[in-house]
Coordinates of C-alpha atoms and ligand atoms in Angstrom, one line a residue:
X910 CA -89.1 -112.2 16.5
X911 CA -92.6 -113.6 17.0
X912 CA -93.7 -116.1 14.6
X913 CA -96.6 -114.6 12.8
X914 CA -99.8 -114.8 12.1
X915 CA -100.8 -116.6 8.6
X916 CA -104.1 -115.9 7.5
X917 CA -105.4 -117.4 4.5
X918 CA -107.9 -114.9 2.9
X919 CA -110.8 -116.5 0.0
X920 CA -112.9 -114.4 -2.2
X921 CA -114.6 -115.6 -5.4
X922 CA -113.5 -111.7 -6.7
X923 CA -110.7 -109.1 -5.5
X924 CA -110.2 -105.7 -7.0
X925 CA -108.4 -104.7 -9.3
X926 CA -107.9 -108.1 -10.9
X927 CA -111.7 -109.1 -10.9
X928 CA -114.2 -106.9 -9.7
X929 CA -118.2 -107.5 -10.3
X930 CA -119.2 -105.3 -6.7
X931 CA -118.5 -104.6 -3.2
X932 CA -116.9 -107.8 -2.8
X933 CA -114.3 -107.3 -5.0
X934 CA -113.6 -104.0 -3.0
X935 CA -113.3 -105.5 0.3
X936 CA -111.4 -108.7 -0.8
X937 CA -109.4 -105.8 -2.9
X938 CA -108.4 -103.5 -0.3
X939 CA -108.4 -105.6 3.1
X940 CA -105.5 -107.5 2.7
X941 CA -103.7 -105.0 1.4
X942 CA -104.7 -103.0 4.4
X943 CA -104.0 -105.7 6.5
X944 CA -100.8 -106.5 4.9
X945 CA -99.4 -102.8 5.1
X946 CA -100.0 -103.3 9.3
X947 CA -96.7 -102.3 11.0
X948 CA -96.3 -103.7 14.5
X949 CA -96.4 -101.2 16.9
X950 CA -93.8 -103.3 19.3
X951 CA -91.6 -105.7 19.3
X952 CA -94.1 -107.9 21.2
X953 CA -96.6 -107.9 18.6
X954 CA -97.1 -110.3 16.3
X955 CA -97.2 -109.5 12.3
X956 CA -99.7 -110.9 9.8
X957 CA -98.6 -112.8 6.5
X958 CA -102.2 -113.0 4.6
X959 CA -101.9 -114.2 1.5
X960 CA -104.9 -114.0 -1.1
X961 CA -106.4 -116.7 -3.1
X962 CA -109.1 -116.0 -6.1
X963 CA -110.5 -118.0 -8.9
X964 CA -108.3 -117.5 -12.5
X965 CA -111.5 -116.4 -14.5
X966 CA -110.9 -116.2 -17.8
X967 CA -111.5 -112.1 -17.5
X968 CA -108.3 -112.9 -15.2
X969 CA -106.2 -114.7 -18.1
X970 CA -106.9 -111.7 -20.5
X971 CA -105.1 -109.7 -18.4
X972 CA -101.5 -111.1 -18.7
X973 CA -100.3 -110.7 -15.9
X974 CA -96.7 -112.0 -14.8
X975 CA -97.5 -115.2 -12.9
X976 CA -95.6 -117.4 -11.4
X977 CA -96.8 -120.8 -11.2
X978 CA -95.8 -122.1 -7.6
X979 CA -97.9 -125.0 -6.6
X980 CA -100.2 -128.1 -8.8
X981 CA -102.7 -130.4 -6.6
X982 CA -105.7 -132.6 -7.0
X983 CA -109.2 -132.5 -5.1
X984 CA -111.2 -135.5 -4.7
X985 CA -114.2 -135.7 -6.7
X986 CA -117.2 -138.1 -7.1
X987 CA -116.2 -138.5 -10.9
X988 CA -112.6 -138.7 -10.2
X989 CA -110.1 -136.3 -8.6
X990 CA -109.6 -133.1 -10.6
X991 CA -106.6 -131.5 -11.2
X992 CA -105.7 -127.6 -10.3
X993 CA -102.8 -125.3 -10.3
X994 CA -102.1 -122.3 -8.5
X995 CA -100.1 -119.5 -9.4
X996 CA -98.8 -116.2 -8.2
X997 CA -98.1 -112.9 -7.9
X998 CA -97.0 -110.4 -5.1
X999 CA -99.4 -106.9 -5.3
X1000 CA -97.7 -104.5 -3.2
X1001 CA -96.0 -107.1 -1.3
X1002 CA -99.2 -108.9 -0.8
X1003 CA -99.1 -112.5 -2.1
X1004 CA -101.8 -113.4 -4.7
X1005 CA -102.9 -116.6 -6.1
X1006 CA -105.4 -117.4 -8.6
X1007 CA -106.8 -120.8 -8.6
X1008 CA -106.8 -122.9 -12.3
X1009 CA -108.4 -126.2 -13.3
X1010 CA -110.9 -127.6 -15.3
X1011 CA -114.2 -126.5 -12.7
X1012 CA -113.2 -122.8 -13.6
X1013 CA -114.0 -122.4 -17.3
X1014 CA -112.2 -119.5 -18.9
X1015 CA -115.2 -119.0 -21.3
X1016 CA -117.2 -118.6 -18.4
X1017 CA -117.9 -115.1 -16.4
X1018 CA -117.7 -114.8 -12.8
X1019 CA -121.4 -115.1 -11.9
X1020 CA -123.7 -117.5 -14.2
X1021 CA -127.1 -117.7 -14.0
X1022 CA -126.6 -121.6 -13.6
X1023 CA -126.3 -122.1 -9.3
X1024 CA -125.2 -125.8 -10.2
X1025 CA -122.3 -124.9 -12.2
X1026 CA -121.4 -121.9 -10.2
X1027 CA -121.8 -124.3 -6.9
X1028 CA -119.5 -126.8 -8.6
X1029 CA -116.8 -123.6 -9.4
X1030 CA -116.9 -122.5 -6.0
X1031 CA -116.9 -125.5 -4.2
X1032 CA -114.0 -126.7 -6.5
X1033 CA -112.2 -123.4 -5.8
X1034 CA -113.0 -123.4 -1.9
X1035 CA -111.2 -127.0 -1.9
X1036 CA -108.2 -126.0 -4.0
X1037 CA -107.5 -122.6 -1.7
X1038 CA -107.3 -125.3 1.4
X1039 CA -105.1 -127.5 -0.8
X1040 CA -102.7 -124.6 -2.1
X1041 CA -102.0 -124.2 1.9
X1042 CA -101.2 -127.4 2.5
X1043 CA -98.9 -127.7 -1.1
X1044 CA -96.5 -124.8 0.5
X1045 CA -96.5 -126.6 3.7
X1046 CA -98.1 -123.2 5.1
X1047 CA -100.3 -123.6 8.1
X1048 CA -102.6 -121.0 8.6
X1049 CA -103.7 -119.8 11.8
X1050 CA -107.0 -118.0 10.2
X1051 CA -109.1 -119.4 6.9
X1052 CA -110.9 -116.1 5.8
X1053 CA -113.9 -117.3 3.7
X1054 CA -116.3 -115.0 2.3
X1055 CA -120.1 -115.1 1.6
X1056 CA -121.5 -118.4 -0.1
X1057 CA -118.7 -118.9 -2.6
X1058 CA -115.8 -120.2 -0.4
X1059 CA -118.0 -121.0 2.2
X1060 CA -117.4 -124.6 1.1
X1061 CA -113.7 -124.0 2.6
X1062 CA -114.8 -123.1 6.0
X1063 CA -117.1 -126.6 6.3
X1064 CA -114.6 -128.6 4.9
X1065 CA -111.9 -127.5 6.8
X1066 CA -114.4 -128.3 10.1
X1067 CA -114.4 -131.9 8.4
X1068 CA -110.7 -132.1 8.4
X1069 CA -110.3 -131.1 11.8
X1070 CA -112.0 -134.0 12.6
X1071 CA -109.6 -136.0 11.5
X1072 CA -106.5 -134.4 13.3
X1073 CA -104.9 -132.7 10.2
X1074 CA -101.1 -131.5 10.8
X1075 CA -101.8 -128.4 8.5
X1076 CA -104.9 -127.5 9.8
X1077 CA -105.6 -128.3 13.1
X1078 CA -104.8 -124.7 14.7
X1079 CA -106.9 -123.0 12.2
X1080 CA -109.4 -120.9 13.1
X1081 CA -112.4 -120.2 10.5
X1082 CA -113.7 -116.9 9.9
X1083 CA -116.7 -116.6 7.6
X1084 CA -117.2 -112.7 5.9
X1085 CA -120.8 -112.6 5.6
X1086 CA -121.9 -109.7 2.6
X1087 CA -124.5 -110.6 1.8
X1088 CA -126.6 -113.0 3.7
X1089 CA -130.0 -114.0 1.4
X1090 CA -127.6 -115.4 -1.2
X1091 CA -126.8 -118.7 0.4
X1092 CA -126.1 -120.7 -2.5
X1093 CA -129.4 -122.2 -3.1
X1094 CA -128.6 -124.9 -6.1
X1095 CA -125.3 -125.6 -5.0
X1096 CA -126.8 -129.0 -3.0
X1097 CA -125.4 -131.6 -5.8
X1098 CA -122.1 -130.2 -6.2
X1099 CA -121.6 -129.9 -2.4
X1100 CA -122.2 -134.3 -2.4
X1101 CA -119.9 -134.8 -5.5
X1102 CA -117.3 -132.8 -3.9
X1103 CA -117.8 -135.0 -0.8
X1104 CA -119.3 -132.6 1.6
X1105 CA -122.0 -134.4 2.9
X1106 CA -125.1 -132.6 4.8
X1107 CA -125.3 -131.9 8.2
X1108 CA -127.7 -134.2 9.6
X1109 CA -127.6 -133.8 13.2
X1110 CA -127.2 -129.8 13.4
X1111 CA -128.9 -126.3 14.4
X1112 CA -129.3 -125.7 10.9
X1113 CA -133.0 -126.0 9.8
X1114 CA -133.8 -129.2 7.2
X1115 CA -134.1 -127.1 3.9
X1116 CA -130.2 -125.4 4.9
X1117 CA -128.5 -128.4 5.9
X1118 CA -126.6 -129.0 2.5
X1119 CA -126.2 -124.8 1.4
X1120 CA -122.8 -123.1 1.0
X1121 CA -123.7 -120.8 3.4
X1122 CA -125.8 -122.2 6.2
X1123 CA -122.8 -125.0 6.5
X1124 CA -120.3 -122.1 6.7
X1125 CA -122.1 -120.3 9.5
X1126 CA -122.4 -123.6 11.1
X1127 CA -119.1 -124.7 11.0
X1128 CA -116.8 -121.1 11.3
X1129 CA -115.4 -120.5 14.4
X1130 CA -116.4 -116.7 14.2
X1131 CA -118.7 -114.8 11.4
X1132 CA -118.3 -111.1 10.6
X1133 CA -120.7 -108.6 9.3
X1134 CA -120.2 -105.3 7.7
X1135 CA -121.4 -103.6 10.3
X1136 CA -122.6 -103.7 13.8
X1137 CA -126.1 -102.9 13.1
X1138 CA -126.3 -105.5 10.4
X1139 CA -124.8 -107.9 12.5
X1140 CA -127.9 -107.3 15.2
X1141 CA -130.6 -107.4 12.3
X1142 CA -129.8 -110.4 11.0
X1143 CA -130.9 -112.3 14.0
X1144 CA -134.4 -111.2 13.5
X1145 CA -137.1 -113.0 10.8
X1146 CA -137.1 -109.4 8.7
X1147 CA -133.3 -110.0 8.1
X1148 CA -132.2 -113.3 8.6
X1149 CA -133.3 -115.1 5.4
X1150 CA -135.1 -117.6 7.4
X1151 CA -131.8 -118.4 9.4
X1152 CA -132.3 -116.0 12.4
X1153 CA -133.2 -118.8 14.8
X1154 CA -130.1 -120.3 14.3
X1155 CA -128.1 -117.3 14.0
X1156 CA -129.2 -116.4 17.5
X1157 CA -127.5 -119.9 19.0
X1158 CA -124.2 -118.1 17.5
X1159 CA -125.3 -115.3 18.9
X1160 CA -121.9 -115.0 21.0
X1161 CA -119.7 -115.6 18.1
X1162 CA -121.1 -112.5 15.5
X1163 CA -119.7 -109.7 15.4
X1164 CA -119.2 -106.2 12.9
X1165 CA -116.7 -104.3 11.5
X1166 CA -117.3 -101.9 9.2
X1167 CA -115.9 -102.0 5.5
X1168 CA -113.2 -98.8 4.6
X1169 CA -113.2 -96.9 1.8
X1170 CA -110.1 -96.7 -0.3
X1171 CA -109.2 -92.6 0.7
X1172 CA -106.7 -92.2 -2.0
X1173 CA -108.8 -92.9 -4.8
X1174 CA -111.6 -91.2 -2.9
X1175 CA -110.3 -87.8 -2.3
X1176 CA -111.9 -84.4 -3.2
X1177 CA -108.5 -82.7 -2.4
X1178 CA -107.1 -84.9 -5.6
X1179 CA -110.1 -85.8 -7.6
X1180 CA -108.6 -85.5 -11.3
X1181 CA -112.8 -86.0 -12.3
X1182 CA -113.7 -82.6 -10.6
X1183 CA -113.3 -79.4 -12.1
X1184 CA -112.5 -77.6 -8.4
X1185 CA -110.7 -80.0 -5.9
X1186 CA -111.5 -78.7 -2.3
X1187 CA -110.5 -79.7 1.4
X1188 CA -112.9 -79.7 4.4
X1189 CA -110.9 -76.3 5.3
X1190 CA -112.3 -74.5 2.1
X1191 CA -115.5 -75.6 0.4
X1192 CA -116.4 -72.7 -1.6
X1193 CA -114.7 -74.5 -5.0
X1194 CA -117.8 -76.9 -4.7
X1195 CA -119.6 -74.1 -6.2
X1196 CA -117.9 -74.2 -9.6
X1197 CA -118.5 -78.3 -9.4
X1198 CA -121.7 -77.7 -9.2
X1199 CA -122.8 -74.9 -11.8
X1200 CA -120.7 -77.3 -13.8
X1201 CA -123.2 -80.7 -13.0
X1202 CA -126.1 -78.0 -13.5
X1203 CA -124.9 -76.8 -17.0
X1204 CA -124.3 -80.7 -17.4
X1205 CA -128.1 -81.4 -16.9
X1206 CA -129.0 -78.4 -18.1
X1207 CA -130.8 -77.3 -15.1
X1208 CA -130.9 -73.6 -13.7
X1209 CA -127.9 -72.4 -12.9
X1210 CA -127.8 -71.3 -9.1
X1211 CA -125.5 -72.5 -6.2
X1212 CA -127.7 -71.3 -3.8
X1213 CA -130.3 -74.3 -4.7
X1214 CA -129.8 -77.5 -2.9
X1215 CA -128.6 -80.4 -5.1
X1216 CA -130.1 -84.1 -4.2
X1217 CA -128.4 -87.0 -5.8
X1218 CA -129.0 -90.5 -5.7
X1219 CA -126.0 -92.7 -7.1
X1220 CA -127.0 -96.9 -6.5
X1221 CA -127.7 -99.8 -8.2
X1222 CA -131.7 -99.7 -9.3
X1223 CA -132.8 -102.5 -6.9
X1224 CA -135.4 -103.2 -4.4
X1225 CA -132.8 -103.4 -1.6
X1226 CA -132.0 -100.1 -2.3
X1227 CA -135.7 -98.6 -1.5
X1228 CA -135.8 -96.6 -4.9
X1229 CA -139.3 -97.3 -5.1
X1230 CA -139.9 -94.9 -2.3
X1231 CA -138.2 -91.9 -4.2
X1232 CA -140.5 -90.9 -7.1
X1233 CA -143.2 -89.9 -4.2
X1234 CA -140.9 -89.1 -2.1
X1235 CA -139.4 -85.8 -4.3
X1236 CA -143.2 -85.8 -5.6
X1237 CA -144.6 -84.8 -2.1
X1238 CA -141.8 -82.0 -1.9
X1239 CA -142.1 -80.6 -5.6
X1240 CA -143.4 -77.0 -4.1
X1241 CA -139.8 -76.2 -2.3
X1242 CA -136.4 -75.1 -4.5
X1243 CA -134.3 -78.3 -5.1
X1244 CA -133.4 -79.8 -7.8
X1245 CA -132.1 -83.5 -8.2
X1246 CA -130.2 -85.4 -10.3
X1247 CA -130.1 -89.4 -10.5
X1248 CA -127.8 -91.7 -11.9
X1249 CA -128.0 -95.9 -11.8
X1250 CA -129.3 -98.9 -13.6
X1251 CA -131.1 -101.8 -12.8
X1252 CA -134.4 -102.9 -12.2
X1253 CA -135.8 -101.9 -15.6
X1254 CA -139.4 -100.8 -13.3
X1255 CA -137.9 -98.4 -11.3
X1256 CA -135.6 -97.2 -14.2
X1257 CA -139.1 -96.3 -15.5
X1258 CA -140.5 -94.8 -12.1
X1259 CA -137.2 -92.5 -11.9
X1260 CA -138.1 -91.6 -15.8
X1261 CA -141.7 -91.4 -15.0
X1262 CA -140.2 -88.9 -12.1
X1263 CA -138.0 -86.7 -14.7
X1264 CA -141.0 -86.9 -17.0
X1265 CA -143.4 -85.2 -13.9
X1266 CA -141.1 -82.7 -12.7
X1267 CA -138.5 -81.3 -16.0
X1268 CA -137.3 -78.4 -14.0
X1269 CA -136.5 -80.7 -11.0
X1270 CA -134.9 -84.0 -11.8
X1271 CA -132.5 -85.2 -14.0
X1272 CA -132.2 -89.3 -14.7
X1273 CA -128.9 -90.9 -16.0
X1274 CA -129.8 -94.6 -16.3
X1275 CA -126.1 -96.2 -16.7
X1276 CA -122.9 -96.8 -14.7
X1277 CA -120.6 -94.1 -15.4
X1278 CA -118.1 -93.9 -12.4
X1279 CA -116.5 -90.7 -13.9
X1280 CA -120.2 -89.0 -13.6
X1281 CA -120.4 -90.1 -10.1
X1282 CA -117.5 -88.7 -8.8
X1283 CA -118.3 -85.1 -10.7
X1284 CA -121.5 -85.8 -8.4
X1285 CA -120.1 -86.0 -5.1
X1286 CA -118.1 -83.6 -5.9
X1287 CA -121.0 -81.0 -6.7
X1288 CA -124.2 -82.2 -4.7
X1289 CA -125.3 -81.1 -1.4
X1290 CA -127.6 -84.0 -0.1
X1291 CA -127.2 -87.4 -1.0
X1292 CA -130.1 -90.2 -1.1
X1293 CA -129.9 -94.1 1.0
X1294 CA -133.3 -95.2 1.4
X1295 CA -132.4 -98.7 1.6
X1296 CA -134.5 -101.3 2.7
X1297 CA -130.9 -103.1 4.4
X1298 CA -127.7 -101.8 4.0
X1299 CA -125.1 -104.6 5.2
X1300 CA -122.5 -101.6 5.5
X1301 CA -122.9 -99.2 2.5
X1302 CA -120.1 -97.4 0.6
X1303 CA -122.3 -94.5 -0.8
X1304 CA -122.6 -92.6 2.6
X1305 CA -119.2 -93.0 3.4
X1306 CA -118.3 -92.1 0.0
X1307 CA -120.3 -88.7 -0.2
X1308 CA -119.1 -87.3 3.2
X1309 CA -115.7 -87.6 2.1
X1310 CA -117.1 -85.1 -0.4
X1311 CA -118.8 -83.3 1.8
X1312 CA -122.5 -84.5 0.5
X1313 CA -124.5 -84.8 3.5
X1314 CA -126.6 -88.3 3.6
X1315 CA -130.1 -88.6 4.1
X1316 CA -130.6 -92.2 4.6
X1317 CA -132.7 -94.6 5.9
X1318 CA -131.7 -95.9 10.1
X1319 CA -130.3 -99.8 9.1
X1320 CA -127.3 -101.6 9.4
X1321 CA -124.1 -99.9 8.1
X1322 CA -126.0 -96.9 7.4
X1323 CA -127.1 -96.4 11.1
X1324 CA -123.5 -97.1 12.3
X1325 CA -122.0 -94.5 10.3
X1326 CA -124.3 -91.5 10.4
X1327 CA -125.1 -89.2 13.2
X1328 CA -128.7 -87.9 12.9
X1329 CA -128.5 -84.1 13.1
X1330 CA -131.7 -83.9 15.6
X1331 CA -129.6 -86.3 18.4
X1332 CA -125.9 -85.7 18.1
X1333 CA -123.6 -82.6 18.3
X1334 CA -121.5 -84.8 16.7
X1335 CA -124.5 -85.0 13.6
X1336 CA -123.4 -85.8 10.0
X1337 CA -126.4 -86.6 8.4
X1338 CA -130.1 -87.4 8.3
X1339 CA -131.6 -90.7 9.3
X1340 CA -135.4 -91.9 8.6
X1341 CA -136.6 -95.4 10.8
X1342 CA -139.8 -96.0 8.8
X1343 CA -139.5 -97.5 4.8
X1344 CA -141.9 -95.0 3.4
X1345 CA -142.3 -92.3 0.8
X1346 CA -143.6 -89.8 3.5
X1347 CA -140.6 -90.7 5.9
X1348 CA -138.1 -90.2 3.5
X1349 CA -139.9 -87.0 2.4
X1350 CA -140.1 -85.4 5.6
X1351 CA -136.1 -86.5 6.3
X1352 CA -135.3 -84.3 3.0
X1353 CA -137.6 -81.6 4.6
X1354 CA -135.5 -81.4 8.0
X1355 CA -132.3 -81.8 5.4
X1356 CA -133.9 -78.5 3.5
X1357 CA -134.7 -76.8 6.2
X1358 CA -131.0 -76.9 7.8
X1359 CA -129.2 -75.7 4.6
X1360 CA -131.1 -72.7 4.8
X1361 CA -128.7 -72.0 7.7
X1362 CA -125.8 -71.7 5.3
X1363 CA -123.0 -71.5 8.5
X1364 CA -124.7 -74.9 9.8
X1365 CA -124.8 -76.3 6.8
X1366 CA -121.0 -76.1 5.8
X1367 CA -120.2 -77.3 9.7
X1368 CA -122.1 -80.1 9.2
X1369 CA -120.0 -80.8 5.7
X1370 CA -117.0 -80.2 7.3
X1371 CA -117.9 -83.0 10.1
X1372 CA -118.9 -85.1 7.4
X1373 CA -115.8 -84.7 5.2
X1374 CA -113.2 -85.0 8.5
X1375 CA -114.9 -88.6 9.5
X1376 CA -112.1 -91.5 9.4
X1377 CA -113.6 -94.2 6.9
X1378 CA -109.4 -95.4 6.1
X1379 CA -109.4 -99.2 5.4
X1380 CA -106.4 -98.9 8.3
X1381 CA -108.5 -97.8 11.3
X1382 CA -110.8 -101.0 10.2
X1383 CA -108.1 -103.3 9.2
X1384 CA -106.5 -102.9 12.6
X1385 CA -110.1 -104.3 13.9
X1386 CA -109.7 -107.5 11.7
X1387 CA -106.5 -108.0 13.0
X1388 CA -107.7 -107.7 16.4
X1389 CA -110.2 -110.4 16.2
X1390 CA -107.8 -112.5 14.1
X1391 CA -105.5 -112.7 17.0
X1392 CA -108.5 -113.5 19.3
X1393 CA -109.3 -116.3 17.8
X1394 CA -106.0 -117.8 16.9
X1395 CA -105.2 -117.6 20.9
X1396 CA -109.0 -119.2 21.7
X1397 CA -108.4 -122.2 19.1
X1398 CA -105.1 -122.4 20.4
X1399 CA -106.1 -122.6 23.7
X1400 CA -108.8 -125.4 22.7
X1401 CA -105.5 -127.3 21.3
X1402 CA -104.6 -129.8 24.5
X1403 CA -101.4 -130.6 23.8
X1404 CA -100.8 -128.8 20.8
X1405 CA -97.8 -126.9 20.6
X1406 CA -99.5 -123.3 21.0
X1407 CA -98.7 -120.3 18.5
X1408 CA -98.2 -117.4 20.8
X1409 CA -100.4 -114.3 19.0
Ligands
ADP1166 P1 -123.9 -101.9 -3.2 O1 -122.5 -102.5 -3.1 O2 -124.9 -102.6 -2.5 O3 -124.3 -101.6 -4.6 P2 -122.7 -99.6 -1.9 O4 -123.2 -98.3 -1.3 O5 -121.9 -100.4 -0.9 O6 -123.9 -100.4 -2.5 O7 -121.7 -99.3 -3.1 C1 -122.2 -98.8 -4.3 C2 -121.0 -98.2 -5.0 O8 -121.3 -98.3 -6.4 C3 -120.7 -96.8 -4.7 O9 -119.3 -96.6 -4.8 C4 -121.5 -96.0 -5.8 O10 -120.9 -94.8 -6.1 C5 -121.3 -97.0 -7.0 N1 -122.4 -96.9 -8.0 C6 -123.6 -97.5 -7.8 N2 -124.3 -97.3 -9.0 C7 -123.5 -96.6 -9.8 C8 -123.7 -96.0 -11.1 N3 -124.8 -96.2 -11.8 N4 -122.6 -95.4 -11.7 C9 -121.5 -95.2 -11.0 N5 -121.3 -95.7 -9.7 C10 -122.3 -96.4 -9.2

């Protein structure tokens, strides 16, 4: 038997024990995904990841049955701190929460104080590196993600220096989410921890002591959401000021797309939907959605296209454009129903929009889950306009369903749906330009295609038999995990090489 692969795997949240967005989904279901990996031969090598997260208080409520298997300091400026780790085993998958004095249980996951947060996280990063050494388990791969646990990734360059028995064939991965959060405020707690700036590096002066800007510095390899996303951040409209230096690393970006989790997203089982369906019969759509129209009380016809819009209320998420958008296309038959919170000024313009046209568009300002998936299961066209979409779960979401995305032509977005003017393969309609009239005349061509009722139902059926499984991209991470364990073991003189 091969030995295998160890891969340590950091996220500041993981679903379902903490969950505040998409992170928590990915940290949630990748390892998993990962984990459940059968070698396909007896020469392949197998993958123990294990999964580290912060014990939040939200966490502690919870009661779960931990084990507590390992207790270590981390040196800081005001004296080393103690932490704890303990365990449980999700599906086979080996979870530990991180505990000690930097991770208040009072506290929730995200405070509006970047210090404090910067002194959690870094504290955290450091104890997930610690935990590895405590059960003497040398990891071929540190998985950090985003700004939180970025701190890891650095630090673990910093220990390298010094020839570290636990760590010197580690490769660092950095998951990068969501790039203009780079842990701005963080500076101070980066020094106390002992992670000093870094002087004489790519980075420009105002990034030399952030989370993030360290982490891309210092990780062996970075990873996007997507493909797209991972071109577009090289330029000044999406690299947050770091695209210069992102370029240098040009070689060692790459993308994979995010999954979706297909059990719990599955018309064929929905226990939310009045009519589950399967790409091989839609017609029980139609009872979903005279139900959504009796919901809204809007007119009762399937033969009139639905629009929804399900999304946080946020400029990245180009809501501003919609209001003018459905305004400019008030004259044809649709009606549209939108559901999501935020911004308080474009809850107002989507109210100001319901308020215009009250035979048209329906506004539910909340987060109701159970709503959105009676949505997908009813609508006909869904709404992305976003400004950047690192990869984007709504589209991928709504085909399952068989709602056919009209979305703007960036990152994930672009990577995942076929434009129905270029492709035979087409599952959707893309728009390159952020504007109200863009987006207006992509609902038009949208419009004018369901009139063509056989066309129509082909082009759900392509959307709804797309493969967005976890597996198919899971089996990508493992890919590039094995890459790099062979490259750093190759760049190991002497070392005694773990065969991947
Ligand atoms: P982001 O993570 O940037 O918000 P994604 O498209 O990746 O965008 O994921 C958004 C997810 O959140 C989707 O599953 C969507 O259905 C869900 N969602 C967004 N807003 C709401 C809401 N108001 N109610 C229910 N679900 C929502």
């Amino acid at each position: 038997m091969k030995p295998k692969l160890n891969v340590l795997f950091l996220a500041a949240e993981a679903d379902p024990f903490i969950k505040i967005g998409g992170l928590g989904d990915y940290a949630g279901s990748l390892p998993l995904a990962l984990h459940d990996i059968v070698p396909t031969s007896e020469d392949e090598t197998g993958i123990d990841i294990r999964l580290v997260i912060p014990f939040y208080g939200a966490i502690q409520q919870k009661q779960y049955p931990l084990k507590r298997v390992a207790a270590f300091e981390v040196p800081h400026a005001g004296g080393s701190l103690p932490a704890e780790a303990l365990m449980l085993e999700m599906r086979g998958l080996p979870v530990y929460f991180i505990s000690g004095s930097m991770i208040p249980a009072d506290a929730p996951v995200y405070t509006s104080d970047p210090a404090e947060d910067g002194r959690k996280f870094t504290f955290f990063s450091l104890c997930a590196l610690e935990l590895a050494r405590s059960l003497e388990w040398p990891p071929d791969i540190v998985h950090a993600n985003d700004w939180h646990t970025a701190p890891a990734v650095y630090a673990l360059s910093l220990i390298q220096r010094d020839s570290d028995p636990v760590f010197n064939n580690a490769a660092a991965l950095l998951g990068l989410h969501n790039l203009p959060y780079l842990g701005a405020g963080a500076e101070q707690a980066l020094d106390e921890f002992g992670l000093p700036p870094a002087e004489n590096s790519a980075l420009p002066g105002w990034a030399k002591q952030m989370p993030l800007p360290l982490g891309l510095l210092a990780a062996d390899h970075i990873v996007a959401p997507s493909p797209t996303y991972a071109q577009e951040i090289l330029t000044p409209e999406f690299g947050s000021g770091l695209h210069s230096f992102l370029r240098q690393r040009k070689q060692d970006i790459s993308g994979i797309l995010n999954g979706i989790d297909v059990n719990r997203w599955d018309p064929r089982t929905d226990e939310q939907l009045k009519a589950n369906y399967s790409h091989e019969d839609l017609t029980p759509r139609k009872v979903n959605k005279t139900a959504l129209q009796q919901e809204f009380n809007l007119e009762v016809d399937a033969d009139i296209p639905l629009i929804i819009i399900i999304s946080r209320m946020d400029n990245q998420k180009g809501i501003d454009l919609v209001p003018d958008a459905l305004r400019h296309i008030a004259g044809q038959r649709w009606q549209a129903v939108i559901l999501g919170t935020g911004d308080p000024v474009l809850e107002a313009a989507v109210r100001g929009l319901e308020n215009n046209l009250p035979d048209q568009v329906r506004v539910a300002v909340r987060f109701d889950a159970a709503l959105s998936r009676r949505m997908y299961g009813a609508a006909d066209i869904i709404l992305i306009p976003s400004r950047y979409e690192p990869c984007g779960l709504n589209q991928m979401i709504g085909m399952r369903y068989g709602v056919v995305p009209v979305a703007r032509a960036t990152g994930g977005l672009k990577d995942t749906i076929q434009d129905y003017d270029l492709s035979e393969e087409s599952t959707g309609f893309l728009f390159d330009k952020e504007s109200a009239s863009a987006l207006s005349e992509a609902i038009r061509r949208a419009l004018a295609v369901y009139e063509n009722r056989d066309a129509w139902t082909q082009l759900q059926q392509r959307c709804m038999q797309q493969d967005f499984s976890w597996d198919r991209f899971a089996r990508q991470y493992l890919t590039l995990y094995r890459s790099l364990a062979r490259a750093k073991a190759a760049r190991q003189p002497g070392s005694s090489q773990t065969e991947v």
